[in-house]
Amino acid sequence: MQNQPNQPNIKSNRKLISLLVLGCLAMFGFGFALVPLYDVLCEKLGINGKTSNTASNYQAITVDKNRVVTVEFISQVSTGMPWKFEPQTKRLDVHPGELIHTTFLAQNLSNRLIVGQAIPSVSPGQGAAYFNKTECFCFNQQHLAAASRAELPLIFFVDPQLPESIHTLTLSYTLYDITDKQLASAIEQGAAK
Amino acid sequence: MSTLTQDQIAAHDEHHHGAPKGIMRWILTTNHKDIGTLYLWFSFIMFLTGGAMAMVIRAELFQPGLQLVEPNFFNQMTTVHGLIMVFGAVMPAFTGLANWLIPMMIGAPDMALPRMNNWSFWILPFAFTILLSSLFMEGGGPNFGWTFYAPLSTTYSPDSTALFVFSIHIMGISSIMGAINVIVTIVNLRAPGMTWMKLPLFVWTWLITAFLLIAVMPVLAGAVTMVLTDKFFGTSFFEAAGGGDPVMFQHIFWFFGHPEVYIMILPSFGIISAIVPAFSRKPLFGYASMVYATASIAILSFLVWAHHMFTTGMPVFAELFFMYCTMLIAVPTGVKVFNWVATMWRGSLSFETPMLFAVAFIILFTIGGFSGLMLAITPADFQYHDTYFVVAHFHYVLVTGAIFSIMAAAYYWLPKWTGHMYSERLGQWHFWCSVISVNVLFFPMHFLGLAGMPRRIPDYSIQFADVNQIVSIGGFAFGLSQLIFLVLVIKCIRGGEKAPAKPWEGSEGLEWTLPSPAPYHSFTTPPEVK
């Protein structure tokens, strides 16, 4: 065996292999770390059009009467979900700082209970951080019994700090059917009891 | 052991001299040359399999309207064609070349981890059996494109997606093991005197490729795992309803995907850097700059992923950043192209088949590079995105780039592998048929894309009919041309003119100091490198 010149390398082989395997595992972890990293970066840089999931506080702020921002509302229902879901007002001209009240209309067209979850998104993305909701149906799930309808409230104000370059904010809601997921977790909880 | 005489050692070695016989030789082998051969044959079989799928695609697109296959099956063909060519043909071919050549080039007796080497090859056939079998299952195989964007791969994918995920896991494990083996071999088994800046460029480029593999294959494994749990276990990584984001899928995927395209081209650069000097009878121009250019391409490859996503609604700043970084890659790539041209400049050129493929590589890969630059321009990309222009671009860099370099390598080292010269006449036929048909196949795709024909569509409006017919004819001709190569290789293995140790007068490197065919065990005592 001593004829093989590479025998002394076994130790350094082992060391190098463990480093490389460690590198692989680290990169596998990094792949998953990208998920929270993505959310944090989007939030800090305000680039993904995601609005806050919690209600903002409206303190009396000076309303900028000289400026008018157009707010548009769009709604979509995910494929195959038997709901009707639309804004009652399609567009509004608002002054930054003004507290605005509007409603969306949701109607369950099927003959069973369906749980919906609305996901908001603001375009342009840079405007999302300045779009504040003090009350929104998207903070909660919407339970609609068979063939029933509901008016869903939205109260918001546009931050007067909104960059001058933005004249229009488009708020888009996509409604997802989460009945199955709700059922599954309800059954799980029941089983746990 | 130290009391053994030289004779005893020689007698001991005698037992291991030849290859064992029968099928078990291939299943149990830990020999780098055997494993290299297995990889290369496997890759060629996959090349023909993926090619057959491309033929289905081109046959369907020969005329507008739906003739031969259902749209869903068409989507499965484009998806599996891409997966097979990337993970089954190009990557295993490079690993096969690495196995055959790296130990011989650095004066090592074998790869550093021969048993792992056996395993990293033998899990591959299982991965591709799983992937291909999913095509025959209820609901069909993967139909979401090789990039498996969510929600296509989560909400809308067939049930067989789990099999797709597992096959990608296995392919990833195989590539990672191959990469670890290459790094350990190069770092620890170089012959005395083989300093870093004396390494052949194929070894250098593969070393850098191996690091890229280790950095990004685990990220791909993570991405497919997230798809798996989103689809089957109720997580919401990519589902907006549960707080996830489908655009994030594209970020994670392309963080893997962009370095991946360099994984498929860096070893090519090494091959071309071996062949061009050999047939120019001049040393390579700018060796050190080649090494640094390869390293800078590898580093930059981590900073450009979002140029695949310009149309997803990124902020302007990000679009500009990714645009400029992408354009920056043209600089080290340009260094390489100019170095090859400078190597040929005033050389004593001859044009045997390996050189023909190498020269075609330089010209056609550069065309692919230029269309890449066009795609890098953000505002222009909004027009080109998801059209046949993109298809033309990546087929120029992958077919006339990666595949042509693999062909060049096969011709260049076949005499060393088989001990026979291949038929130069057949080789010339293969080259000219390939190079003409491949341009008939892919060049008109640029125009289709600029005119607005979308990719991954089984039907198209009739103004694209004529050009698609030309493209399909080129496709069939290119597919058939590869059968010439198959015949040539089989003939070369069976017999032919006896190859000398160094069949190309201008070639350099330790592998040419070995007899042809290379003995089963080589460099059991390390050569001295001056």
XYZ file of C-alpha atoms in Angstrom, chain A residues 49-56 73-74 83 85 102-104 106 115-122 131-143 151-156 171-176 178, chain B residues 240-243:
54
model
C -46.892 46.201 -3.091
C -47.680 44.396 0.149
C -49.661 46.413 2.648
C -49.578 45.923 6.382
C -51.648 43.084 7.829
C -52.571 45.047 10.911
C -54.778 48.084 11.374
C -53.023 51.425 11.475
C -60.056 49.420 -6.570
C -59.771 46.108 -8.412
C -68.310 34.062 -5.341
C -66.791 40.036 -5.215
C -65.716 52.457 1.273
C -67.251 49.013 0.886
C -66.865 45.887 -1.197
C -69.329 39.810 -1.613
C -64.665 30.736 3.753
C -62.827 33.395 1.806
C -59.599 35.265 2.408
C -58.816 38.475 0.530
C -55.169 39.308 -0.202
C -54.406 42.974 -0.937
C -51.712 44.358 -3.176
C -50.939 47.964 -4.062
C -51.526 53.190 2.005
C -52.825 52.754 5.550
C -55.912 50.768 6.477
C -57.556 51.417 9.835
C -60.139 48.744 9.167
C -60.187 46.097 6.476
C -62.077 42.892 5.800
C -58.767 41.465 4.632
C -57.583 41.331 8.257
C -60.098 38.532 8.841
C -61.506 35.533 7.044
C -64.948 35.928 5.551
C -67.498 33.225 6.291
C -70.955 44.284 2.616
C -67.286 44.324 3.496
C -65.956 47.580 4.936
C -62.620 49.213 4.213
C -61.432 52.355 5.972
C -58.146 53.839 4.882
C -55.545 48.571 -4.619
C -56.139 45.050 -5.831
C -57.821 42.329 -3.827
C -57.659 38.690 -4.795
C -60.109 36.465 -3.016
C -59.081 32.891 -2.233
C -59.737 28.608 2.053
C -50.750 34.258 -1.649
C -53.854 32.991 0.187
C -51.661 31.723 3.010
C -49.305 34.712 3.050
